[in-house]
CSV table of C-alpha atoms in Angstrom, one decimal:
chain,number,residue,atom,x,y,z
A,155,MET,CA,-15.8,-46.6,-54.7
A,156,SER,CA,-12.8,-46.2,-56.9
A,157,GLY,CA,-12.6,-43.8,-59.9
A,158,CYS,CA,-12.8,-46.9,-62.1
A,159,LEU,CA,-16.1,-47.9,-60.6
A,160,CYS,CA,-17.5,-44.4,-60.9
A,161,GLU,CA,-16.6,-44.5,-64.5
A,162,ALA,CA,-18.3,-47.9,-64.9
A,163,THR,CA,-21.4,-46.5,-63.3
A,164,ASP,CA,-21.4,-43.5,-65.6
A,165,HIS,CA,-21.0,-45.7,-68.6
A,166,HIS,CA,-23.7,-48.2,-67.6
A,167,PHE,CA,-26.4,-45.6,-66.7
A,168,THR,CA,-26.7,-43.9,-70.0
A,169,PRO,CA,-28.5,-40.7,-71.0
A,170,ALA,CA,-31.1,-42.8,-72.8
A,171,ARG,CA,-31.8,-44.9,-69.7
A,172,ALA,CA,-32.0,-41.7,-67.6
A,173,ARG,CA,-34.6,-40.3,-70.0
A,174,GLN,CA,-36.5,-43.5,-69.9
A,175,ASP,CA,-36.6,-43.7,-66.1
A,176,LEU,CA,-37.7,-40.0,-65.9
A,177,ALA,CA,-40.5,-40.7,-68.5
A,178,THR,CA,-41.6,-43.7,-66.4
A,179,TYR,CA,-41.7,-41.7,-63.2
A,180,ARG,CA,-43.7,-38.9,-64.9
A,181,ARG,CA,-46.2,-41.4,-66.2
A,182,ARG,CA,-46.5,-43.7,-63.3
A,183,GLY,CA,-45.2,-41.9,-60.2
A,184,PRO,CA,-43.0,-43.7,-57.6
A,185,THR,CA,-42.7,-47.4,-58.2
A,186,GLY,CA,-41.0,-50.4,-56.7
A,187,THR,CA,-38.9,-49.9,-53.6
A,188,ALA,CA,-39.1,-46.1,-53.9
A,189,ARG,CA,-42.9,-46.4,-53.5
A,190,VAL,CA,-42.5,-48.7,-50.5
A,191,ILE,CA,-40.1,-46.3,-48.8
A,192,LEU,CA,-42.4,-43.3,-49.3
A,193,GLN,CA,-45.5,-45.2,-48.1
A,194,SER,CA,-43.6,-46.4,-45.0
A,195,LEU,CA,-42.4,-42.9,-44.1
A,196,ARG,CA,-46.0,-41.6,-44.5
A,197,GLU,CA,-47.4,-44.4,-42.4
A,198,LEU,CA,-44.8,-43.9,-39.6
A,199,ASP,CA,-45.5,-40.1,-39.8
A,200,LEU,CA,-41.8,-39.4,-40.2
A,201,ARG,CA,-41.4,-35.9,-41.6
A,202,PRO,CA,-37.8,-35.0,-42.3
A,203,GLU,CA,-37.0,-31.4,-42.9
A,204,THR,CA,-33.7,-32.2,-44.8
A,205,MET,CA,-32.7,-35.2,-46.8
A,206,LEU,CA,-29.5,-36.7,-48.3
A,207,ASP,CA,-30.5,-39.0,-51.2
A,208,ILE,CA,-27.5,-41.2,-52.1
A,209,GLY,CA,-27.6,-42.9,-55.5
A,210,ALA,CA,-30.7,-40.8,-56.1
A,211,GLY,CA,-31.3,-41.7,-59.8
A,212,VAL,CA,-33.9,-39.3,-61.3
A,213,GLY,CA,-34.6,-38.0,-57.7
A,214,VAL,CA,-37.9,-39.8,-57.1
A,215,LEU,CA,-37.6,-39.8,-53.3
A,216,HIS,CA,-36.6,-36.1,-52.8
A,217,HIS,CA,-39.1,-34.9,-55.5
A,218,GLU,CA,-41.9,-36.6,-53.5
A,219,LEU,CA,-40.7,-35.6,-50.0
A,220,LEU,CA,-40.2,-31.9,-51.1
A,221,GLN,CA,-43.8,-32.0,-52.4
A,222,ARG,CA,-44.9,-33.2,-49.0
A,223,GLY,CA,-43.2,-30.4,-47.2
A,224,ALA,CA,-39.5,-31.2,-46.7
A,225,GLY,CA,-37.4,-28.1,-46.9
A,226,GLN,CA,-34.0,-29.1,-48.5
A,227,ALA,CA,-32.5,-32.1,-50.2
A,228,VAL,CA,-29.1,-33.1,-51.5
A,229,HIS,CA,-29.1,-35.3,-54.6
A,230,LEU,CA,-25.9,-37.4,-54.8
A,231,GLU,CA,-25.5,-39.7,-57.9
A,232,ALA,CA,-22.5,-41.4,-59.5
A,233,ALA,CA,-24.1,-41.4,-63.0
A,234,GLY,CA,-23.9,-37.9,-64.5
A,235,ALA,CA,-26.8,-38.5,-66.9
A,236,PHE,CA,-29.2,-39.0,-64.0
A,237,VAL,CA,-28.0,-35.9,-62.3
A,238,GLU,CA,-28.9,-33.9,-65.4
A,239,VAL,CA,-32.5,-35.3,-65.8
A,240,ALA,CA,-33.0,-34.9,-62.0
A,241,LYS,CA,-32.1,-31.2,-62.4
A,242,GLU,CA,-34.6,-30.9,-65.2
A,243,GLU,CA,-37.4,-32.4,-63.1
A,244,THR,CA,-36.5,-30.3,-60.1
A,245,ALA,CA,-36.9,-27.2,-62.3
A,246,ARG,CA,-40.2,-28.4,-63.7
A,247,ARG,CA,-41.5,-28.9,-60.2
A,248,GLY,CA,-40.4,-25.4,-59.1
A,249,HIS,CA,-37.9,-26.8,-56.5
A,250,GLN,CA,-34.9,-24.8,-57.6
A,251,GLY,CA,-32.9,-23.6,-54.6
A,252,ARG,CA,-34.2,-26.5,-52.5
A,253,VAL,CA,-32.0,-29.2,-54.0
A,254,SER,CA,-28.2,-29.4,-54.2
A,255,PHE,CA,-26.7,-31.7,-56.8
A,256,LEU,CA,-23.5,-33.7,-56.4
A,257,HIS,CA,-22.0,-36.1,-59.0
A,258,GLY,CA,-19.7,-38.7,-57.5
A,259,ASP,CA,-19.2,-41.3,-54.8
A,260,ALA,CA,-20.4,-40.9,-51.2
A,261,VAL,CA,-17.4,-42.6,-49.7
A,262,GLY,CA,-15.0,-40.4,-51.5
A,263,MET,CA,-17.0,-37.2,-50.8
A,264,THR,CA,-17.5,-37.5,-47.0
A,265,ALA,CA,-16.2,-34.1,-46.2
A,266,GLU,CA,-18.6,-32.5,-48.8
A,267,LEU,CA,-21.7,-34.1,-47.3
A,268,ALA,CA,-23.6,-32.3,-44.6
A,269,ALA,CA,-25.7,-34.2,-42.1
A,270,ALA,CA,-29.5,-34.5,-42.9
A,271,ASP,CA,-32.6,-35.6,-41.0
A,272,LEU,CA,-33.0,-38.5,-43.4
A,273,VAL,CA,-30.4,-40.3,-45.4
A,274,ALA,CA,-31.7,-42.7,-48.1
A,275,LEU,CA,-30.0,-45.5,-50.1
A,276,ASP,CA,-32.6,-46.9,-52.4
A,277,ARG,CA,-31.1,-49.8,-54.5
A,278,VAL,CA,-27.6,-48.5,-53.9
A,279,VAL,CA,-26.0,-51.0,-51.6
A,280,CYS,CA,-26.3,-53.7,-54.3
A,281,CYS,CA,-24.2,-51.5,-56.7
A,282,TYR,CA,-21.3,-51.0,-54.2
A,283,PRO,CA,-18.6,-53.7,-53.6
A,284,GLU,CA,-17.4,-52.2,-50.3
A,285,PHE,CA,-20.8,-52.0,-48.7
A,286,ALA,CA,-19.6,-51.6,-45.1
A,287,ALA,CA,-17.7,-48.3,-46.0
A,288,LEU,CA,-20.9,-47.0,-47.8
A,289,LEU,CA,-23.1,-47.8,-44.8
A,290,ASN,CA,-20.7,-46.3,-42.3
A,291,VAL,CA,-20.5,-43.0,-44.2
A,292,SER,CA,-24.2,-42.8,-44.9
A,293,THR,CA,-25.4,-43.7,-41.4
A,294,ALA,CA,-23.0,-41.1,-39.9
A,295,LYS,CA,-24.7,-38.4,-42.0
A,296,ALA,CA,-28.2,-39.4,-40.8
A,297,ARG,CA,-29.3,-37.2,-37.8
A,298,ARG,CA,-32.7,-38.9,-37.3
A,299,TYR,CA,-33.8,-41.4,-39.9
A,300,PHE,CA,-32.1,-43.9,-42.3
A,301,ALA,CA,-33.9,-45.6,-45.2
A,302,LEU,CA,-32.4,-48.3,-47.5
A,303,SER,CA,-33.3,-51.1,-49.8
A,304,TYR,CA,-31.2,-54.1,-50.8
A,305,PRO,CA,-31.7,-57.5,-52.4
A,306,HIS,CA,-32.4,-60.6,-50.3
A,307,ASP,CA,-29.4,-62.9,-49.9
A,308,ARG,CA,-31.2,-65.8,-51.5
A,309,TRP,CA,-30.1,-68.4,-54.1
A,310,TYR,CA,-32.3,-67.1,-56.9
A,311,VAL,CA,-31.2,-63.5,-56.3
A,312,ARG,CA,-27.6,-64.6,-56.3
A,313,SER,CA,-28.1,-66.7,-59.5
A,314,HIS,CA,-29.8,-63.8,-61.3
A,315,THR,CA,-27.0,-61.4,-60.2
A,316,TRP,CA,-24.3,-63.8,-61.5
A,317,TRP,CA,-26.1,-64.1,-64.8
A,318,LYS,CA,-26.5,-60.3,-65.3
A,319,ASN,CA,-22.9,-59.7,-64.4
A,320,ALA,CA,-21.8,-62.4,-66.9
A,321,GLN,CA,-23.8,-60.6,-69.5
A,322,ARG,CA,-22.2,-57.3,-68.7
A,323,ARG,CA,-18.7,-58.9,-68.8
A,324,ARG,CA,-19.3,-60.3,-72.2
A,325,ALA,CA,-20.6,-57.0,-73.4
A,326,GLY,CA,-17.5,-55.1,-72.1
A,327,ASP,CA,-19.6,-53.3,-69.5
A,328,ARG,CA,-17.6,-53.0,-66.2
A,329,PHE,CA,-20.6,-52.2,-64.0
A,330,ARG,CA,-21.4,-55.0,-61.5
A,331,THR,CA,-24.1,-55.6,-58.9
A,332,PHE,CA,-23.7,-57.5,-55.6
A,333,VAL,CA,-25.7,-59.5,-53.1
A,334,HIS,CA,-24.3,-58.7,-49.7
A,335,PRO,CA,-25.1,-60.6,-46.5
A,336,VAL,CA,-28.3,-59.2,-45.0
A,337,ALA,CA,-27.2,-60.0,-41.5
A,338,ALA,CA,-24.1,-57.9,-42.0
A,339,ILE,CA,-26.1,-55.0,-43.4
A,340,ARG,CA,-28.5,-55.0,-40.5
A,341,ALA,CA,-25.6,-55.3,-38.0
A,342,LEU,CA,-23.9,-52.3,-39.4
A,343,VAL,CA,-27.0,-50.2,-39.2
A,344,ALA,CA,-27.7,-51.3,-35.6
A,345,ALA,CA,-24.0,-50.6,-34.7
A,346,ALA,CA,-24.5,-47.0,-36.0
A,347,GLY,CA,-27.2,-46.4,-33.4
A,348,PHE,CA,-30.4,-47.2,-35.4
A,349,GLU,CA,-33.3,-49.4,-34.7
A,350,VAL,CA,-35.7,-50.7,-37.4
A,351,ARG,CA,-39.1,-49.0,-37.3
A,352,CYS,CA,-40.4,-50.8,-40.4
A,353,SER,CA,-39.3,-53.7,-42.5
A,354,ARG,CA,-41.0,-54.7,-45.8
A,355,SER,CA,-40.1,-57.3,-48.4
A,356,THR,CA,-40.8,-58.2,-52.0
A,357,LEU,CA,-39.7,-61.3,-53.7
A,358,VAL,CA,-36.3,-59.7,-54.4
A,359,TRP,CA,-36.0,-56.6,-52.2
A,360,GLU,CA,-36.0,-55.7,-48.5
A,361,VAL,CA,-36.8,-52.2,-47.4
A,362,LEU,CA,-35.8,-50.9,-43.9
A,363,ILE,CA,-36.9,-47.6,-42.4
A,364,CYS,CA,-34.8,-46.9,-39.3
A,365,ALA,CA,-34.6,-44.2,-36.6
A,366,ARG,CA,-31.9,-43.3,-34.2
A,367,ARG,CA,-32.6,-44.9,-30.8
A,368,ASP,CA,-32.8,-41.5,-29.1
A,369,VAL,CA,-35.4,-40.2,-31.6
A,370,ALA,CA,-39.0,-40.3,-30.2
């Protein structure tokens, strides 16, 4: 992701939105695809000790996994406002020292990212134009498990995405979302050495929980 796109992400995901998302999480707990990922990990009895949460938002996934017993997490987010509220929530939960925070783009920060048992990309692929580069970097950092969610490549999802991007363009907002070919996403994950352990769908989203082929 270029510096321009990082700036667009920072501009789009405002402090007000970060506060709203944190308030929703505190009130309702994990929702949407985050809830599906967490439920699937529990049902598969996958217990990562370390996690790299890319595009982590307010940190729902690592907050919950640390509560379940994970040891350490890295929170990587391109929107600075979300990094700040995630730090606040981490302190409130008493997880200081167990979470490292990074503000930026995974593709541009490869050398700074250590490998982790689990790498997660929840609703991140759709925010990234060069999705192959993002998947290649993130799968390379996953020692055991890889979790991701992305929109279905269907006409109604593409139409809605086009409409939302047109709205942003008219408003002078440079942030864009994308509907990438699902077959290409799955092929890249498979080529990186992962097999799908669980696949779940909603009307808009697909969630994959994957494990390296040599992981029991």
